[in-house]
Amino acid sequence: MPAIGRFSRDVIWNFVSVVILGISGFALNIIIGRYYGPEAFGIFSLVLAVYYIFSQLAVGGFVFSSLSLVAQARATIDRCAKSSAPAWR
């Protein structure tokens, strides 16, 4: 398969997953707001915001450092595999 065809297919699948995620999040907000009331929806939103903040602090930018390492070692497949492999193996 040509690289541009594979890239287009992967972009489409990524877009489909983002659309499904957006629809699910919107539906969850509607369901919580309608069935549990505005107070419960507010508490849910606050807890979710705190969860998002702490989850980003917990990973500490790991995705950016691993992306950088793989981009720098793109010519050497062994080095890419080493930088993306779990440390506990």
Tab-separated table of C-alpha atoms in Angstrom, residues 12-55:
chain	number	residue	atom	x	y	z
A	12	ILE	CA	-9.834	8.936	8.503
A	13	TRP	CA	-9.829	6.319	11.274
A	14	ASN	CA	-8.422	8.883	13.707
A	15	PHE	CA	-11.137	11.346	12.726
A	16	VAL	CA	-13.834	8.679	13.171
A	17	SER	CA	-12.550	7.880	16.669
A	18	VAL	CA	-12.511	11.579	17.616
A	19	VAL	CA	-16.094	11.980	16.370
A	20	ILE	CA	-17.223	8.955	18.407
A	21	LEU	CA	-15.435	10.329	21.473
A	22	GLY	CA	-17.060	13.753	21.014
A	23	ILE	CA	-20.539	12.299	20.595
A	24	SER	CA	-20.043	10.102	23.669
A	25	GLY	CA	-18.867	13.041	25.788
A	26	PHE	CA	-21.745	15.219	24.637
A	27	ALA	CA	-24.272	12.450	25.326
A	28	LEU	CA	-22.777	11.851	28.780
A	29	ASN	CA	-23.134	15.534	29.640
A	30	ILE	CA	-26.738	15.593	28.435
A	31	ILE	CA	-27.630	12.437	30.375
A	32	ILE	CA	-26.033	13.643	33.618
A	33	GLY	CA	-27.587	17.098	33.307
A	34	ARG	CA	-31.039	15.809	32.487
A	35	TYR	CA	-31.352	12.896	34.915
A	36	TYR	CA	-29.268	14.065	37.876
A	37	GLY	CA	-29.715	17.831	37.746
A	38	PRO	CA	-27.431	20.819	37.457
A	39	GLU	CA	-25.762	20.295	40.843
A	40	ALA	CA	-24.611	16.789	39.964
A	41	PHE	CA	-23.521	17.985	36.534
A	42	GLY	CA	-21.424	20.738	38.108
A	43	ILE	CA	-19.760	18.337	40.521
A	44	PHE	CA	-19.128	15.860	37.702
A	45	SER	CA	-17.511	18.604	35.600
A	46	LEU	CA	-15.284	19.763	38.457
A	47	VAL	CA	-14.139	16.241	39.278
A	48	LEU	CA	-13.496	15.521	35.609
A	49	ALA	CA	-11.444	18.720	35.242
A	50	VAL	CA	-9.325	17.812	38.275
A	51	TYR	CA	-8.870	14.301	36.854
A	52	TYR	CA	-7.675	15.728	33.519
A	53	ILE	CA	-5.199	18.054	35.227
A	54	PHE	CA	-3.739	15.358	37.476
A	55	SER	CA	-3.529	12.846	34.624
